[in-house]
């Protein structure tokens, strides 16, 4: 996988959001009619993070919460214009290839889930391994560590190998996931990437769930989705493998989803079906 470095300007934006903006519930703002109806039928409240530029459009995070204060769904809302002008040299709305656009989470999302922020990577040429993930796609990291901790993850070297390959204890990663030893899948400011053991079942690649770890801890879950699949307007929902144990108590999702709103053209990439873990 390529080097993916957090854009410092986006980080500044993340931490400079006003407290009022992070606390307000703007459930109706730029929410599609279909999504609003869905939330109303389930009596859910929606909390959104600030918009971030992508292509000619916008992307933002959101979380829906039931009347008991339990999370229902968390993810990204992507406008259709965001998939336009995704050229690697478009410096106005895109960072250099392989770098990360930080999509801030609304305060409610941080309070009710283990996630701290979302890192969105656009890979116009894909990345390693060749003939597996070398097609245009998005990496969407739901990080469980702070941005400061993420920024502190070094590049792989013989001296940092021990931290990258210090895996979580048995049971703290899904049993049907693996990561190769050494520098493979080890990325600066990201961590070590874990793939499903039955990787062939996901080829040719269109969508897959990745896990990540660093220095003995699970630190992210990552839906990876090709641009072609997102543009196909094909809805998708699937349970993904879970660890047996959790290092930190909290509400963890068990399903990831991709769906589209015909009225607005918005695309949603989300995690749902939360379970309270001890």
Short mmCIF file of C-alpha atoms in Angstrom, two decimals:
data_model
loop_
_atom_site.label_atom_id
_atom_site.label_comp_id
_atom_site.label_asym_id
_atom_site.label_seq_id
_atom_site.Cartn_x
_atom_site.Cartn_y
_atom_site.Cartn_z
CA UNK A 1 0.00 0.00 0.00
CA UNK A 2 1.27 3.53 -0.74
CA UNK A 3 2.34 6.13 1.77
CA UNK A 4 -0.71 7.98 3.05
CA UNK A 5 0.07 11.08 5.08
CA UNK A 6 -2.46 13.23 6.89
CA UNK A 7 -2.89 16.66 5.35
CA UNK A 8 -1.86 19.14 8.03
CA UNK A 9 -4.35 21.71 6.84
CA UNK A 10 -7.18 19.22 7.26
CA UNK A 11 -5.95 18.40 10.74
CA UNK A 12 -6.02 22.07 11.61
CA UNK A 13 -9.58 22.20 10.33
CA UNK A 14 -10.47 19.20 12.47
CA UNK A 15 -9.29 20.81 15.68
CA UNK A 16 -10.46 24.33 14.86
CA UNK A 17 -14.16 23.41 14.55
CA UNK A 18 -16.09 25.47 17.05
CA UNK A 19 -17.73 23.75 19.98
CA UNK A 20 -21.11 25.07 18.87
CA UNK A 21 -20.69 23.56 15.41
CA UNK A 22 -19.68 20.21 16.83
CA UNK A 23 -22.59 20.12 19.28
CA UNK A 24 -25.44 21.26 17.04
CA UNK A 25 -27.87 18.76 15.52
CA UNK A 26 -28.33 19.79 11.88
CA UNK A 27 -30.38 16.74 10.93
CA UNK A 28 -32.26 18.51 8.14
CA UNK A 29 -29.35 20.42 6.57
CA UNK A 30 -28.52 19.03 3.11
CA UNK A 31 -30.00 15.67 4.09
CA UNK A 32 -31.71 13.85 1.24
CA UNK A 33 -35.50 13.43 1.41
CA UNK A 34 -35.16 9.65 1.40
CA UNK A 35 -32.66 9.66 4.26
CA UNK A 36 -34.79 12.11 6.25
CA UNK A 37 -37.82 9.83 5.80
CA UNK A 38 -35.76 6.81 6.84
CA UNK A 39 -34.58 8.52 10.01
CA UNK A 40 -38.05 9.85 10.82
CA UNK A 41 -39.65 6.42 10.47
CA UNK A 42 -37.20 5.01 13.00
CA UNK A 43 -37.39 8.11 15.22
CA UNK A 44 -33.67 8.75 14.92
CA UNK A 45 -31.70 11.93 15.46
CA UNK A 46 -28.92 12.76 12.98
CA UNK A 47 -25.74 14.62 13.92
CA UNK A 48 -23.36 15.80 11.19
CA UNK A 49 -19.76 16.92 11.02
CA UNK A 50 -18.57 19.83 8.86
CA UNK A 51 -18.37 19.50 5.10
CA UNK A 52 -15.02 18.84 3.43
CA UNK A 53 -14.24 19.50 -0.24
CA UNK A 54 -13.71 16.55 -2.59
CA UNK A 55 -13.61 16.83 -6.38
CA UNK A 56 -16.30 19.34 -7.35
CA UNK A 57 -18.43 18.26 -4.39
CA UNK A 58 -18.44 17.69 -0.65
CA UNK A 59 -18.16 14.88 1.86
CA UNK A 60 -19.14 14.90 5.51
CA UNK A 61 -19.57 12.47 8.39
CA UNK A 62 -22.83 11.79 10.19
CA UNK A 63 -24.25 9.57 12.90
CA UNK A 64 -27.85 8.59 13.64
CA UNK A 65 -28.88 7.95 17.24
CA UNK A 66 -32.07 6.36 18.58
CA UNK A 67 -34.32 7.80 21.28
CA UNK A 68 -32.39 5.91 23.95
CA UNK A 69 -29.12 7.54 22.92
CA UNK A 70 -27.72 4.40 21.27
CA UNK A 71 -25.90 4.71 17.93
CA UNK A 72 -27.72 3.38 14.90
CA UNK A 73 -25.43 4.17 11.96
CA UNK A 74 -22.24 6.15 11.29
CA UNK A 75 -20.59 7.01 8.01
CA UNK A 76 -20.02 9.38 5.12
CA UNK A 77 -22.43 11.35 2.95
CA UNK A 78 -20.83 12.06 -0.44
CA UNK A 79 -22.39 14.39 -2.99
CA UNK A 80 -22.41 13.23 -6.65
CA UNK A 81 -20.12 16.11 -7.68
CA UNK A 82 -17.42 14.69 -5.40
CA UNK A 83 -16.75 11.95 -7.94
CA UNK A 84 -15.99 14.52 -10.64
CA UNK A 85 -12.60 16.18 -11.24
CA UNK A 86 -10.76 13.47 -9.31
CA UNK A 87 -7.54 14.07 -11.21
CA UNK A 88 -4.28 13.56 -9.39
CA UNK A 89 -3.08 17.08 -10.23
CA UNK A 90 -6.20 18.84 -8.93
CA UNK A 91 -4.51 20.66 -6.06
CA UNK A 92 -7.53 22.78 -5.18
CA UNK A 93 -9.74 19.95 -3.91
CA UNK A 94 -7.39 16.97 -3.66
CA UNK A 95 -4.19 16.32 -1.74
CA UNK A 96 -1.30 14.60 -3.54
CA UNK A 97 -1.98 11.00 -4.45
CA UNK A 98 -1.92 8.70 -1.44
CA UNK A 99 -2.37 11.41 1.18
CA UNK A 100 -5.38 11.61 3.47
CA UNK A 101 -8.34 13.96 3.63
CA UNK A 102 -9.46 14.17 7.26
CA UNK A 103 -13.24 14.05 7.64
CA UNK A 104 -14.06 15.21 11.20
CA UNK A 105 -16.63 13.40 13.32
CA UNK A 106 -19.37 15.27 15.12
CA UNK A 107 -18.92 15.31 18.91
CA UNK A 108 -21.86 12.93 19.42
CA UNK A 109 -20.12 10.31 17.24
CA UNK A 110 -17.00 10.49 19.40
CA UNK A 111 -19.05 10.14 22.55
CA UNK A 112 -21.09 7.12 21.45
CA UNK A 113 -18.62 5.08 19.35
CA UNK A 114 -14.93 4.10 19.56
CA UNK A 115 -14.11 6.26 16.53
CA UNK A 116 -12.16 9.53 16.64
CA UNK A 117 -12.03 10.64 12.99
CA UNK A 118 -12.28 9.33 9.41
CA UNK A 119 -9.42 9.38 6.95
CA UNK A 120 -10.45 9.39 3.28
CA UNK A 121 -7.85 8.35 0.69
CA UNK A 122 -8.38 8.65 -3.07
CA UNK A 123 -6.07 6.32 -5.02
CA UNK A 124 -6.48 7.13 -8.74
CA UNK A 125 -4.04 4.38 -9.72
CA UNK A 126 -4.82 1.99 -6.90
CA UNK A 127 -1.95 0.56 -4.86
CA UNK A 128 -0.11 -2.64 -4.06
CA UNK A 129 -0.41 -5.56 -4.33
CA UNK A 130 -0.41 -5.58 -8.12
CA UNK A 131 -3.42 -7.22 -9.78
CA UNK A 132 -5.33 -7.01 -6.48
CA UNK A 133 -5.89 -3.39 -5.42
CA UNK A 134 -4.30 -1.57 -8.38
CA UNK A 135 -7.54 0.00 -9.63
CA UNK A 136 -8.96 3.46 -8.83
CA UNK A 137 -10.57 3.30 -5.39
CA UNK A 138 -11.21 4.98 -2.05
CA UNK A 139 -9.78 3.88 1.31
CA UNK A 140 -12.03 4.96 4.17
CA UNK A 141 -10.34 4.58 7.58
CA UNK A 142 -12.51 4.80 10.69
CA UNK A 143 -9.75 5.50 13.24
CA UNK A 144 -10.01 4.50 16.91
CA UNK A 145 -6.98 6.57 17.91
CA UNK A 146 -6.50 10.31 18.03
CA UNK A 147 -5.03 12.22 15.12
CA UNK A 148 -1.95 12.94 17.24
CA UNK A 149 -1.39 9.23 17.83
CA UNK A 150 -1.90 8.52 14.15
CA UNK A 151 0.57 11.22 13.13
CA UNK A 152 3.16 9.73 15.47
CA UNK A 153 3.22 6.35 13.69
CA UNK A 154 6.61 6.26 11.93
CA UNK A 155 7.59 4.78 8.59
CA UNK A 156 8.60 1.13 8.63
CA UNK A 157 12.30 0.46 9.17
CA UNK A 158 14.24 -2.32 10.88
CA UNK A 159 14.13 -0.23 14.06
CA UNK A 160 10.32 0.25 13.93
CA UNK A 161 9.49 -3.27 12.73
CA UNK A 162 8.81 -4.44 16.29
CA UNK A 163 6.00 -1.90 16.77
CA UNK A 164 4.37 -2.62 13.40
CA UNK A 165 4.55 -6.38 13.91
CA UNK A 166 3.54 -6.32 17.56
CA UNK A 167 0.07 -7.71 16.91
CA UNK A 168 -2.94 -7.52 19.23
CA UNK A 169 -3.30 -10.60 21.49
CA UNK A 170 -5.15 -13.61 20.10
CA UNK A 171 -8.87 -12.88 20.05
CA UNK A 172 -8.46 -9.12 19.69
CA UNK A 173 -8.40 -9.32 15.88
CA UNK A 174 -10.88 -11.32 13.76
CA UNK A 175 -9.74 -14.95 13.53
CA UNK A 176 -10.21 -14.99 9.74
CA UNK A 177 -7.91 -12.02 9.07
CA UNK A 178 -4.13 -12.05 8.55
CA UNK A 179 -1.21 -9.71 7.93
CA UNK A 180 2.15 -10.66 6.36
CA UNK A 181 5.29 -10.20 8.47
CA UNK A 182 7.94 -7.56 7.89
CA UNK A 183 7.33 -4.28 6.00
CA UNK A 184 4.39 -5.52 3.91
CA UNK A 185 1.22 -3.43 4.52
CA UNK A 186 3.06 -1.30 7.15
CA UNK A 187 2.41 2.40 6.48
CA UNK A 188 3.62 5.56 8.16
CA UNK A 189 0.88 7.49 10.01
CA UNK A 190 -1.46 4.53 9.49
CA UNK A 191 -0.23 1.21 10.86
CA UNK A 192 -0.32 -2.43 9.77
CA UNK A 193 -3.12 -3.59 7.45
CA UNK A 194 -4.95 -6.92 7.89
CA UNK A 195 -6.76 -8.73 5.07
CA UNK A 196 -9.36 -11.50 4.99
CA UNK A 197 -7.76 -14.96 4.84
CA UNK A 198 -10.08 -15.84 1.94
CA UNK A 199 -8.89 -12.84 -0.10
CA UNK A 200 -9.67 -14.62 -3.36
CA UNK A 201 -13.36 -14.43 -2.57
CA UNK A 202 -13.13 -10.64 -2.92
CA UNK A 203 -11.46 -10.67 -6.34
CA UNK A 204 -11.81 -9.04 -8.74
CA UNK A 205 -11.78 -6.25 -6.18
CA UNK A 206 -14.78 -3.97 -5.91
CA UNK A 207 -15.28 -3.66 -2.13
CA UNK A 208 -13.66 -5.17 0.96
CA UNK A 209 -13.27 -4.55 4.69
CA UNK A 210 -9.72 -4.11 6.04
CA UNK A 211 -8.56 -4.00 9.68
CA UNK A 212 -5.55 -2.12 11.04
CA UNK A 213 -3.27 -2.41 14.06
CA UNK A 214 -0.17 -0.81 15.54
CA UNK A 215 1.97 -1.68 18.55
CA UNK A 216 -0.39 -4.28 19.93
CA UNK A 217 -3.68 -2.43 19.38
CA UNK A 218 -6.50 -2.55 16.84
CA UNK A 219 -6.67 1.04 15.57
CA UNK A 220 -8.99 1.18 12.54
CA UNK A 221 -11.53 -0.52 10.32
CA UNK A 222 -11.36 0.38 6.64
CA UNK A 223 -13.92 -0.15 3.90
CA UNK A 224 -12.10 -0.05 0.54
CA UNK A 225 -14.37 0.58 -2.47
CA UNK A 226 -13.62 1.07 -6.14
CA UNK A 227 -14.77 4.18 -7.97
CA UNK A 228 -16.54 2.00 -10.53
CA UNK A 229 -18.60 0.34 -7.81
CA UNK A 230 -19.58 3.68 -6.26
CA UNK A 231 -20.62 5.00 -9.66
CA UNK A 232 -22.68 1.89 -10.36
CA UNK A 233 -25.29 2.99 -7.79
CA UNK A 234 -25.49 -0.56 -6.50
CA UNK A 235 -26.67 -0.84 -2.90
CA UNK A 236 -24.83 -3.23 -0.61
CA UNK A 237 -24.95 -4.36 3.02
CA UNK A 238 -22.94 -7.08 4.73
CA UNK A 239 -21.86 -8.21 8.19
CA UNK A 240 -18.09 -8.16 8.63
CA UNK A 241 -15.89 -10.33 10.86
CA UNK A 242 -15.54 -9.31 14.49
CA UNK A 243 -12.87 -9.87 17.15
CA UNK A 244 -13.75 -12.09 20.07
CA UNK A 245 -12.44 -9.57 22.61
CA UNK A 246 -12.30 -5.77 22.75
CA UNK A 247 -9.61 -3.78 24.52
CA UNK A 248 -11.97 -0.89 25.24
CA UNK A 249 -15.63 -1.11 26.19
CA UNK A 250 -18.00 0.66 23.83
CA UNK A 251 -20.52 0.44 21.00
CA UNK A 252 -19.00 -1.31 17.98
CA UNK A 253 -20.60 -1.72 14.52
CA UNK A 254 -20.93 -5.13 12.90
CA UNK A 255 -22.13 -4.30 9.37
CA UNK A 256 -20.95 -2.04 6.57
CA UNK A 257 -23.18 -0.55 3.91
CA UNK A 258 -23.07 1.30 0.61
CA UNK A 259 -26.24 2.90 -0.70
CA UNK A 260 -27.47 5.75 -2.86
CA UNK A 261 -30.26 8.30 -2.87
CA UNK A 262 -31.97 8.65 -6.23
CA UNK A 263 -33.42 12.07 -5.38
CA UNK A 264 -30.12 13.80 -4.63
CA UNK A 265 -27.53 11.43 -6.09
CA UNK A 266 -25.78 11.30 -2.72
CA UNK A 267 -23.77 8.20 -1.85
CA UNK A 268 -23.53 6.80 1.67
CA UNK A 269 -20.78 4.56 3.05
CA UNK A 270 -21.68 3.56 6.58
CA UNK A 271 -21.19 1.20 9.53
CA UNK A 272 -24.24 -0.02 11.43
CA UNK A 273 -25.79 -2.71 13.66
CA UNK A 274 -23.95 -1.54 16.77
CA UNK A 275 -23.36 -3.91 19.68
CA UNK A 276 -22.33 -2.83 23.18
CA UNK A 277 -19.04 -4.58 23.98
CA UNK A 278 -17.43 -5.10 27.35
#
